[in-house]
Amino acid sequence: QVHLVESGGGSVQPGDSLRLSCDVSGRNRGWFTAGWFSAGWFRQAPGKEREFVAAIRWDDHSTHYADSVKGRFTIGKASAGNTVNLQMNALKSTDTAVYFCAGKFDAAYYVPTGYNYWGQGTQVTVSS
């Protein structure tokens, strides 16, 4: 019912910036504008569990971040279309992971659980 496709991953050096994008599509466009939808970014490093990074409420663009990325990452929704971006600045080696875009029909964007739609992931590598 909902499809998410990530793009923008790559290899950068510590301190660099990178921007990830997630194209969201679904069977009924009205679902996304009804305020019921939240989109989030998660990441999974090798040998570690998947962790929450950031989330945004689709209708009013309210945002929530993990403490580890506050002040460095910014989640935003494009003014036109159904694209969610994750601007990542001051990247660290500890940010290296596969980043996943996710969605849920739940306005509780600040709750990092309940996501049941997932993209395929995009690799981000931060290394000198």
mmCIF file of N, CA and C in Angstrom:
data_model
loop_
_atom_site.group_PDB
_atom_site.id
_atom_site.type_symbol
_atom_site.label_atom_id
_atom_site.label_comp_id
_atom_site.label_asym_id
_atom_site.label_seq_id
_atom_site.Cartn_x
_atom_site.Cartn_y
_atom_site.Cartn_z
ATOM 1 N N GLN A 1 0.816 -1.207 0.000
ATOM 2 C CA GLN A 1 0.000 0.000 0.000
ATOM 3 C C GLN A 1 0.852 1.261 0.000
ATOM 4 N N VAL A 2 1.988 1.223 0.658
ATOM 5 C CA VAL A 2 2.908 2.358 0.697
ATOM 6 C C VAL A 2 4.277 1.875 0.251
ATOM 7 N N HIS A 3 4.872 2.639 -0.643
ATOM 8 C CA HIS A 3 6.190 2.302 -1.134
ATOM 9 C C HIS A 3 7.164 3.425 -0.795
ATOM 10 N N LEU A 4 8.324 3.052 -0.310
ATOM 11 C CA LEU A 4 9.341 4.030 0.047
ATOM 12 C C LEU A 4 10.637 3.653 -0.645
ATOM 13 N N VAL A 5 11.252 4.617 -1.297
ATOM 14 C CA VAL A 5 12.494 4.374 -2.022
ATOM 15 C C VAL A 5 13.517 5.418 -1.599
ATOM 16 N N GLU A 6 14.611 4.946 -1.002
ATOM 17 C CA GLU A 6 15.665 5.850 -0.541
ATOM 18 C C GLU A 6 16.700 6.091 -1.632
ATOM 19 N N SER A 7 17.365 7.228 -1.534
ATOM 20 C CA SER A 7 18.480 7.537 -2.418
ATOM 21 C C SER A 7 19.409 8.516 -1.714
ATOM 22 N N GLY A 8 20.623 8.652 -2.223
ATOM 23 C CA GLY A 8 21.533 9.659 -1.705
ATOM 24 C C GLY A 8 22.648 9.155 -0.811
ATOM 25 N N GLY A 9 22.724 7.869 -0.572
ATOM 26 C CA GLY A 9 23.799 7.352 0.261
ATOM 27 C C GLY A 9 25.139 7.455 -0.451
ATOM 28 N N GLY A 10 26.215 7.190 0.283
ATOM 29 C CA GLY A 10 27.530 7.229 -0.308
ATOM 30 C C GLY A 10 28.618 7.179 0.740
ATOM 31 N N SER A 11 29.831 7.419 0.291
ATOM 32 C CA SER A 11 30.995 7.413 1.180
ATOM 33 C C SER A 11 31.549 8.820 1.311
ATOM 34 N N VAL A 12 31.715 9.276 2.545
ATOM 35 C CA VAL A 12 32.227 10.617 2.809
ATOM 36 C C VAL A 12 33.252 10.555 3.934
ATOM 37 N N GLN A 13 33.896 11.679 4.170
ATOM 38 C CA GLN A 13 34.878 11.775 5.249
ATOM 39 C C GLN A 13 34.246 12.405 6.481
ATOM 40 N N PRO A 14 34.821 12.168 7.647
ATOM 41 C CA PRO A 14 34.297 12.799 8.856
ATOM 42 C C PRO A 14 34.224 14.311 8.706
ATOM 43 N N GLY A 15 33.105 14.880 9.158
ATOM 44 C CA GLY A 15 32.890 16.314 9.041
ATOM 45 C C GLY A 15 32.135 16.725 7.792
ATOM 46 N N ASP A 16 32.014 15.817 6.840
ATOM 47 C CA ASP A 16 31.300 16.116 5.603
ATOM 48 C C ASP A 16 29.788 16.070 5.817
ATOM 49 N N SER A 17 29.069 16.461 4.764
ATOM 50 C CA SER A 17 27.599 16.431 4.782
ATOM 51 C C SER A 17 27.089 15.492 3.707
ATOM 52 N N LEU A 18 25.868 15.014 3.911
ATOM 53 C CA LEU A 18 25.223 14.119 2.956
ATOM 54 C C LEU A 18 23.723 14.312 3.100
ATOM 55 N N ARG A 19 23.016 14.180 2.004
ATOM 56 C CA ARG A 19 21.553 14.359 2.033
ATOM 57 C C ARG A 19 20.897 13.108 1.486
ATOM 58 N N LEU A 20 20.062 12.503 2.294
ATOM 59 C CA LEU A 20 19.287 11.345 1.874
ATOM 60 C C LEU A 20 17.878 11.783 1.499
ATOM 61 N N SER A 21 17.301 11.098 0.528
ATOM 62 C CA SER A 21 15.926 11.376 0.123
ATOM 63 C C SER A 21 15.120 10.095 0.139
ATOM 64 N N CYS A 22 13.828 10.246 0.402
ATOM 65 C CA CYS A 22 12.920 9.105 0.424
ATOM 66 C C CYS A 22 11.651 9.493 -0.328
ATOM 67 N N ASP A 23 11.405 8.840 -1.428
ATOM 68 C CA ASP A 23 10.191 9.065 -2.194
ATOM 69 C C ASP A 23 9.099 8.147 -1.663
ATOM 70 N N VAL A 24 7.990 8.739 -1.250
ATOM 71 C CA VAL A 24 6.879 8.002 -0.654
ATOM 72 C C VAL A 24 5.705 8.002 -1.614
ATOM 73 N N SER A 25 5.173 6.837 -1.875
ATOM 74 C CA SER A 25 4.007 6.744 -2.743
ATOM 75 C C SER A 25 3.034 5.741 -2.150
ATOM 76 N N GLY A 26 1.777 5.920 -2.510
ATOM 77 C CA GLY A 26 0.774 5.028 -1.960
ATOM 78 C C GLY A 26 -0.446 4.953 -2.822
ATOM 79 N N ARG A 27 -1.300 4.092 -2.419
ATOM 80 C CA ARG A 27 -2.499 3.838 -3.222
ATOM 81 C C ARG A 27 -3.454 5.009 -3.174
ATOM 82 N N ASN A 28 -3.492 5.691 -2.038
ATOM 83 C CA ASN A 28 -4.436 6.790 -1.860
ATOM 84 C C ASN A 28 -3.694 8.016 -1.344
ATOM 85 N N ARG A 29 -3.546 9.022 -2.196
ATOM 86 C CA ARG A 29 -2.795 10.217 -1.805
ATOM 87 C C ARG A 29 -3.435 10.911 -0.600
ATOM 88 N N GLY A 30 -4.750 10.761 -0.463
ATOM 89 C CA GLY A 30 -5.439 11.421 0.637
ATOM 90 C C GLY A 30 -4.992 10.935 2.002
ATOM 91 N N TRP A 31 -4.506 9.715 2.068
ATOM 92 C CA TRP A 31 -4.033 9.207 3.337
ATOM 93 C C TRP A 31 -2.916 10.066 3.903
ATOM 94 N N PHE A 32 -2.049 10.511 3.040
ATOM 95 C CA PHE A 32 -0.877 11.248 3.499
ATOM 96 C C PHE A 32 -1.247 12.647 3.975
ATOM 97 N N THR A 33 -2.289 13.217 3.429
ATOM 98 C CA THR A 33 -2.658 14.574 3.793
ATOM 99 C C THR A 33 -3.642 14.612 4.948
ATOM 100 N N ALA A 34 -4.094 13.461 5.395
ATOM 101 C CA ALA A 34 -5.100 13.434 6.444
ATOM 102 C C ALA A 34 -4.503 13.614 7.826
ATOM 103 N N GLY A 35 -3.192 13.697 7.911
ATOM 104 C CA GLY A 35 -2.566 13.880 9.214
ATOM 105 C C GLY A 35 -2.352 12.592 9.948
ATOM 106 N N TRP A 36 -2.602 11.481 9.266
ATOM 107 C CA TRP A 36 -2.450 10.205 9.952
ATOM 108 C C TRP A 36 -1.067 9.597 9.725
ATOM 109 N N PHE A 37 -0.281 10.191 8.856
ATOM 110 C CA PHE A 37 0.939 9.554 8.413
ATOM 111 C C PHE A 37 2.180 10.191 9.035
ATOM 112 N N SER A 38 3.106 9.337 9.455
ATOM 113 C CA SER A 38 4.396 9.781 9.949
ATOM 114 C C SER A 38 5.487 9.060 9.171
ATOM 115 N N ALA A 39 6.552 9.765 8.869
ATOM 116 C CA ALA A 39 7.686 9.175 8.172
ATOM 117 C C ALA A 39 8.927 9.290 9.054
ATOM 118 N N GLY A 40 9.750 8.279 9.005
ATOM 119 C CA GLY A 40 10.936 8.285 9.854
ATOM 120 C C GLY A 40 12.153 7.745 9.142
ATOM 121 N N TRP A 41 13.291 8.045 9.704
ATOM 122 C CA TRP A 41 14.561 7.478 9.249
ATOM 123 C C TRP A 41 15.145 6.642 10.385
ATOM 124 N N PHE A 42 15.615 5.476 10.038
ATOM 125 C CA PHE A 42 16.272 4.574 10.973
ATOM 126 C C PHE A 42 17.610 4.168 10.367
ATOM 127 N N ARG A 43 18.477 3.611 11.180
ATOM 128 C CA ARG A 43 19.756 3.129 10.650
ATOM 129 C C ARG A 43 20.182 1.869 11.389
ATOM 130 N N GLN A 44 20.983 1.081 10.683
ATOM 131 C CA GLN A 44 21.500 -0.145 11.276
ATOM 132 C C GLN A 44 22.967 -0.302 10.895
ATOM 133 N N ALA A 45 23.814 -0.276 11.896
ATOM 134 C CA ALA A 45 25.245 -0.473 11.695
ATOM 135 C C ALA A 45 25.560 -1.962 11.776
ATOM 136 N N PRO A 46 26.669 -2.393 11.192
ATOM 137 C CA PRO A 46 27.035 -3.812 11.230
ATOM 138 C C PRO A 46 27.114 -4.333 12.653
ATOM 139 N N GLY A 47 26.436 -5.443 12.904
ATOM 140 C CA GLY A 47 26.486 -6.062 14.215
ATOM 141 C C GLY A 47 25.642 -5.386 15.274
ATOM 142 N N LYS A 48 24.868 -4.379 14.879
ATOM 143 C CA LYS A 48 24.044 -3.661 15.849
ATOM 144 C C LYS A 48 22.581 -3.719 15.458
ATOM 145 N N GLU A 49 21.727 -3.414 16.423
ATOM 146 C CA GLU A 49 20.299 -3.387 16.139
ATOM 147 C C GLU A 49 19.942 -2.084 15.408
ATOM 148 N N ARG A 50 18.839 -2.143 14.701
ATOM 149 C CA ARG A 50 18.350 -0.950 14.023
ATOM 150 C C ARG A 50 17.925 0.080 15.063
ATOM 151 N N GLU A 51 18.264 1.347 14.811
ATOM 152 C CA GLU A 51 17.930 2.391 15.761
ATOM 153 C C GLU A 51 17.225 3.560 15.071
ATOM 154 N N PHE A 52 16.413 4.237 15.850
ATOM 155 C CA PHE A 52 15.680 5.400 15.371
ATOM 156 C C PHE A 52 16.627 6.581 15.176
ATOM 157 N N VAL A 53 16.389 7.352 14.114
ATOM 158 C CA VAL A 53 17.206 8.540 13.842
ATOM 159 C C VAL A 53 16.362 9.807 13.925
ATOM 160 N N ALA A 54 15.287 9.869 13.142
ATOM 161 C CA ALA A 54 14.461 11.080 13.099
ATOM 162 C C ALA A 54 13.102 10.732 12.519
ATOM 163 N N ALA A 55 12.108 11.582 12.823
ATOM 164 C CA ALA A 55 10.761 11.357 12.307
ATOM 165 C C ALA A 55 10.071 12.685 12.068
ATOM 166 N N ILE A 56 9.085 12.672 11.192
ATOM 167 C CA ILE A 56 8.325 13.879 10.867
ATOM 168 C C ILE A 56 6.867 13.521 10.687
ATOM 169 N N ARG A 57 6.005 14.405 11.189
ATOM 170 C CA ARG A 57 4.568 14.222 10.978
ATOM 171 C C ARG A 57 4.223 14.847 9.635
ATOM 172 N N TRP A 58 3.478 14.103 8.846
ATOM 173 C CA TRP A 58 3.269 14.490 7.451
ATOM 174 C C TRP A 58 2.529 15.806 7.293
ATOM 175 N N ASP A 59 1.535 16.093 8.122
ATOM 176 C CA ASP A 59 0.694 17.257 7.861
ATOM 177 C C ASP A 59 1.281 18.560 8.401
ATOM 178 N N ASP A 60 1.802 18.562 9.628
ATOM 179 C CA ASP A 60 2.284 19.830 10.177
ATOM 180 C C ASP A 60 3.808 19.903 10.288
ATOM 181 N N HIS A 61 4.486 18.854 9.808
ATOM 182 C CA HIS A 61 5.950 18.820 9.745
ATOM 183 C C HIS A 61 6.613 18.875 11.110
ATOM 184 N N SER A 62 5.904 18.488 12.155
ATOM 185 C CA SER A 62 6.547 18.370 13.467
ATOM 186 C C SER A 62 7.630 17.306 13.392
ATOM 187 N N THR A 63 8.737 17.526 14.100
ATOM 188 C CA THR A 63 9.873 16.612 14.001
ATOM 189 C C THR A 63 10.345 16.119 15.369
ATOM 190 N N HIS A 64 11.050 15.009 15.327
ATOM 191 C CA HIS A 64 11.603 14.402 16.545
ATOM 192 C C HIS A 64 12.916 13.728 16.163
ATOM 193 N N TYR A 65 13.925 13.842 17.039
ATOM 194 C CA TYR A 65 15.257 13.321 16.720
ATOM 195 C C TYR A 65 15.815 12.460 17.849
ATOM 196 N N ALA A 66 16.662 11.524 17.466
ATOM 197 C CA ALA A 66 17.442 10.797 18.460
ATOM 198 C C ALA A 66 18.498 11.744 19.021
ATOM 199 N N ASP A 67 18.854 11.575 20.282
ATOM 200 C CA ASP A 67 19.837 12.459 20.908
ATOM 201 C C ASP A 67 21.168 12.454 20.164
ATOM 202 N N SER A 68 21.520 11.319 19.578
ATOM 203 C CA SER A 68 22.829 11.177 18.923
ATOM 204 C C SER A 68 22.972 12.030 17.668
ATOM 205 N N VAL A 69 21.856 12.500 17.115
ATOM 206 C CA VAL A 69 21.923 13.274 15.866
ATOM 207 C C VAL A 69 21.387 14.688 16.011
ATOM 208 N N LYS A 70 20.859 15.035 17.172
ATOM 209 C CA LYS A 70 20.313 16.383 17.373
ATOM 210 C C LYS A 70 21.372 17.436 17.100
ATOM 211 N N GLY A 71 20.979 18.463 16.344
ATOM 212 C CA GLY A 71 21.897 19.534 16.013
ATOM 213 C C GLY A 71 22.752 19.260 14.793
ATOM 214 N N ARG A 72 22.764 18.015 14.336
ATOM 215 C CA ARG A 72 23.562 17.673 13.150
ATOM 216 C C ARG A 72 22.689 17.245 11.977
ATOM 217 N N PHE A 73 21.604 16.543 12.264
ATOM 218 C CA PHE A 73 20.711 16.037 11.222
ATOM 219 C C PHE A 73 19.417 16.839 11.217
ATOM 220 N N THR A 74 18.846 17.000 10.021
ATOM 221 C CA THR A 74 17.570 17.682 9.886
ATOM 222 C C THR A 74 16.673 16.886 8.958
ATOM 223 N N ILE A 75 15.492 16.538 9.445
ATOM 224 C CA ILE A 75 14.513 15.848 8.605
ATOM 225 C C ILE A 75 13.528 16.879 8.094
ATOM 226 N N GLY A 76 13.145 16.743 6.823
ATOM 227 C CA GLY A 76 12.222 17.702 6.257
ATOM 228 C C GLY A 76 11.424 17.074 5.139
ATOM 229 N N LYS A 77 10.301 17.669 4.872
ATOM 230 C CA LYS A 77 9.445 17.203 3.778
ATOM 231 C C LYS A 77 9.462 18.256 2.695
ATOM 232 N N ALA A 78 9.670 17.815 1.467
ATOM 233 C CA ALA A 78 9.687 18.730 0.347
ATOM 234 C C ALA A 78 8.334 19.434 0.232
ATOM 235 N N SER A 79 8.345 20.720 -0.162
ATOM 236 C CA SER A 79 7.105 21.489 -0.247
ATOM 237 C C SER A 79 6.167 20.934 -1.311
ATOM 238 N N ALA A 80 6.743 20.367 -2.349
ATOM 239 C CA ALA A 80 5.942 19.763 -3.403
ATOM 240 C C ALA A 80 6.286 18.286 -3.499
ATOM 241 N N GLY A 81 5.298 17.465 -3.677
ATOM 242 C CA GLY A 81 5.544 16.038 -3.813
ATOM 243 C C GLY A 81 5.622 15.332 -2.481
ATOM 244 N N ASN A 82 5.898 14.068 -2.541
ATOM 245 C CA ASN A 82 5.946 13.232 -1.347
ATOM 246 C C ASN A 82 7.367 12.733 -1.116
ATOM 247 N N THR A 83 8.255 13.645 -0.801
ATOM 248 C CA THR A 83 9.645 13.305 -0.549
ATOM 249 C C THR A 83 10.054 13.767 0.838
ATOM 250 N N VAL A 84 10.686 12.879 1.570
ATOM 251 C CA VAL A 84 11.214 13.202 2.888
ATOM 252 C C VAL A 84 12.734 13.168 2.797
ATOM 253 N N ASN A 85 13.370 14.241 3.234
ATOM 254 C CA ASN A 85 14.824 14.335 3.172
ATOM 255 C C ASN A 85 15.446 14.248 4.563
ATOM 256 N N LEU A 86 16.665 13.783 4.596
ATOM 257 C CA LEU A 86 17.450 13.786 5.833
ATOM 258 C C LEU A 86 18.787 14.439 5.508
ATOM 259 N N GLN A 87 18.928 15.670 5.967
ATOM 260 C CA GLN A 87 20.178 16.389 5.776
ATOM 261 C C GLN A 87 21.102 16.042 6.938
ATOM 262 N N MET A 88 22.264 15.497 6.615
ATOM 263 C CA MET A 88 23.197 15.047 7.641
ATOM 264 C C MET A 88 24.465 15.883 7.551
ATOM 265 N N ASN A 89 24.751 16.628 8.588
ATOM 266 C CA ASN A 89 25.948 17.472 8.642
ATOM 267 C C ASN A 89 26.896 16.968 9.731
ATOM 268 N N ALA A 90 28.134 17.405 9.648
ATOM 269 C CA ALA A 90 29.148 17.049 10.651
ATOM 270 C C ALA A 90 29.162 15.543 10.908
ATOM 271 N N LEU A 91 29.212 14.785 9.841
ATOM 272 C CA LEU A 91 29.125 13.334 9.958
ATOM 273 C C LEU A 91 30.319 12.760 10.710
ATOM 274 N N LYS A 92 30.046 11.707 11.461
ATOM 275 C CA LYS A 92 31.063 11.012 12.243
ATOM 276 C C LYS A 92 31.163 9.567 11.762
ATOM 277 N N SER A 93 32.252 8.923 12.121
ATOM 278 C CA SER A 93 32.407 7.516 11.739
ATOM 279 C C SER A 93 31.308 6.662 12.367
ATOM 280 N N THR A 94 30.812 7.072 13.508
ATOM 281 C CA THR A 94 29.742 6.332 14.178
ATOM 282 C C THR A 94 28.401 6.466 13.477
ATOM 283 N N ASP A 95 28.315 7.338 12.463
ATOM 284 C CA ASP A 95 27.089 7.456 11.668
ATOM 285 C C ASP A 95 27.049 6.436 10.540
ATOM 286 N N THR A 96 28.128 5.695 10.356
ATOM 287 C CA THR A 96 28.177 4.680 9.313
ATOM 288 C C THR A 96 27.128 3.613 9.564
ATOM 289 N N ALA A 97 26.265 3.402 8.573
ATOM 290 C CA ALA A 97 25.165 2.443 8.721
ATOM 291 C C ALA A 97 24.384 2.375 7.417
ATOM 292 N N VAL A 98 23.484 1.415 7.351
ATOM 293 C CA VAL A 98 22.471 1.409 6.307
ATOM 294 C C VAL A 98 21.291 2.212 6.847
ATOM 295 N N TYR A 99 20.862 3.195 6.097
ATOM 296 C CA TYR A 99 19.772 4.071 6.516
ATOM 297 C C TYR A 99 18.493 3.657 5.800
ATOM 298 N N PHE A 100 17.432 3.533 6.600
ATOM 299 C CA PHE A 100 16.144 3.105 6.095
ATOM 300 C C PHE A 100 15.106 4.201 6.294
ATOM 301 N N CYS A 101 14.283 4.385 5.291
ATOM 302 C CA CYS A 101 13.110 5.246 5.402
ATOM 303 C C CYS A 101 11.928 4.360 5.783
ATOM 304 N N ALA A 102 11.060 4.877 6.641
ATOM 305 C CA ALA A 102 9.933 4.081 7.107
ATOM 306 C C ALA A 102 8.697 4.952 7.248
ATOM 307 N N GLY A 103 7.534 4.317 7.242
ATOM 308 C CA GLY A 103 6.293 5.054 7.386
ATOM 309 C C GLY A 103 5.271 4.301 8.200
ATOM 310 N N LYS A 104 4.352 5.054 8.789
ATOM 311 C CA LYS A 104 3.256 4.440 9.536
ATOM 312 C C LYS A 104 2.057 5.368 9.504
ATOM 313 N N PHE A 105 0.877 4.785 9.537
ATOM 314 C CA PHE A 105 -0.341 5.573 9.596
ATOM 315 C C PHE A 105 -0.699 5.813 11.057
ATOM 316 N N ASP A 106 0.038 6.746 11.622
ATOM 317 C CA ASP A 106 -0.066 7.075 13.030
ATOM 318 C C ASP A 106 0.529 8.464 13.203
ATOM 319 N N ALA A 107 -0.248 9.379 13.742
ATOM 320 C CA ALA A 107 0.231 10.755 13.893
ATOM 321 C C ALA A 107 1.243 10.910 15.017
ATOM 322 N N ALA A 108 1.464 9.858 15.797
ATOM 323 C CA ALA A 108 2.423 9.924 16.904
ATOM 324 C C ALA A 108 3.841 9.766 16.362
ATOM 325 N N TYR A 109 4.300 10.789 15.675
ATOM 326 C CA TYR A 109 5.613 10.749 15.037
ATOM 327 C C TYR A 109 6.741 10.618 16.070
ATOM 328 N N TYR A 110 6.498 11.075 17.299
ATOM 329 C CA TYR A 110 7.510 11.088 18.344
ATOM 330 C C TYR A 110 7.708 9.722 18.986
ATOM 331 N N VAL A 111 6.877 8.766 18.609
ATOM 332 C CA VAL A 111 7.003 7.395 19.114
ATOM 333 C C VAL A 111 7.751 6.586 18.060
ATOM 334 N N PRO A 112 8.958 6.100 18.354
ATOM 335 C CA PRO A 112 9.796 5.439 17.343
ATOM 336 C C PRO A 112 9.449 3.982 17.094
ATOM 337 N N THR A 113 8.207 3.623 17.293
ATOM 338 C CA THR A 113 7.776 2.256 17.032
ATOM 339 C C THR A 113 6.513 2.285 16.184
ATOM 340 N N GLY A 114 6.115 1.108 15.710
ATOM 341 C CA GLY A 114 4.874 1.019 14.951
ATOM 342 C C GLY A 114 5.042 1.243 13.464
ATOM 343 N N TYR A 115 6.280 1.404 13.004
ATOM 344 C CA TYR A 115 6.489 1.603 11.568
ATOM 345 C C TYR A 115 6.349 0.262 10.849
ATOM 346 N N ASN A 116 5.490 0.207 9.856
ATOM 347 C CA ASN A 116 5.271 -1.054 9.166
ATOM 348 C C ASN A 116 5.498 -0.975 7.670
ATOM 349 N N TYR A 117 5.978 0.149 7.178
ATOM 350 C CA TYR A 117 6.357 0.269 5.774
ATOM 351 C C TYR A 117 7.823 0.700 5.741
ATOM 352 N N TRP A 118 8.622 -0.026 4.938
ATOM 353 C CA TRP A 118 10.069 0.192 4.939
ATOM 354 C C TRP A 118 10.626 0.233 3.532
ATOM 355 N N GLY A 119 11.630 1.074 3.350
ATOM 356 C CA GLY A 119 12.366 1.081 2.102
ATOM 357 C C GLY A 119 13.456 0.022 2.134
ATOM 358 N N GLN A 120 14.219 -0.037 1.066
ATOM 359 C CA GLN A 120 15.240 -1.076 0.938
ATOM 360 C C GLN A 120 16.550 -0.695 1.617
ATOM 361 N N GLY A 121 16.711 0.572 1.943
ATOM 362 C CA GLY A 121 17.911 1.030 2.634
ATOM 363 C C GLY A 121 18.954 1.588 1.686
ATOM 364 N N THR A 122 19.763 2.493 2.219
ATOM 365 C CA THR A 122 20.870 3.062 1.453
ATOM 366 C C THR A 122 22.086 3.169 2.378
ATOM 367 N N GLN A 123 23.253 2.811 1.856
ATOM 368 C CA GLN A 123 24.455 2.744 2.674
ATOM 369 C C GLN A 123 25.094 4.119 2.819
ATOM 370 N N VAL A 124 25.448 4.451 4.050
ATOM 371 C CA VAL A 124 26.221 5.660 4.349
ATOM 372 C C VAL A 124 27.487 5.215 5.056
ATOM 373 N N THR A 125 28.622 5.579 4.486
ATOM 374 C CA THR A 125 29.910 5.226 5.077
ATOM 375 C C THR A 125 30.703 6.499 5.349
ATOM 376 N N VAL A 126 31.127 6.665 6.589
ATOM 377 C CA VAL A 126 31.911 7.833 6.985
ATOM 378 C C VAL A 126 33.278 7.335 7.441
ATOM 379 N N SER A 127 34.272 7.650 6.667
ATOM 380 C CA SER A 127 35.609 7.131 6.963
ATOM 381 C C SER A 127 36.668 8.054 6.388
ATOM 382 N N SER A 128 37.778 8.146 7.117
ATOM 383 C CA SER A 128 38.896 8.938 6.610
ATOM 384 C C SER A 128 39.875 8.066 5.833
#
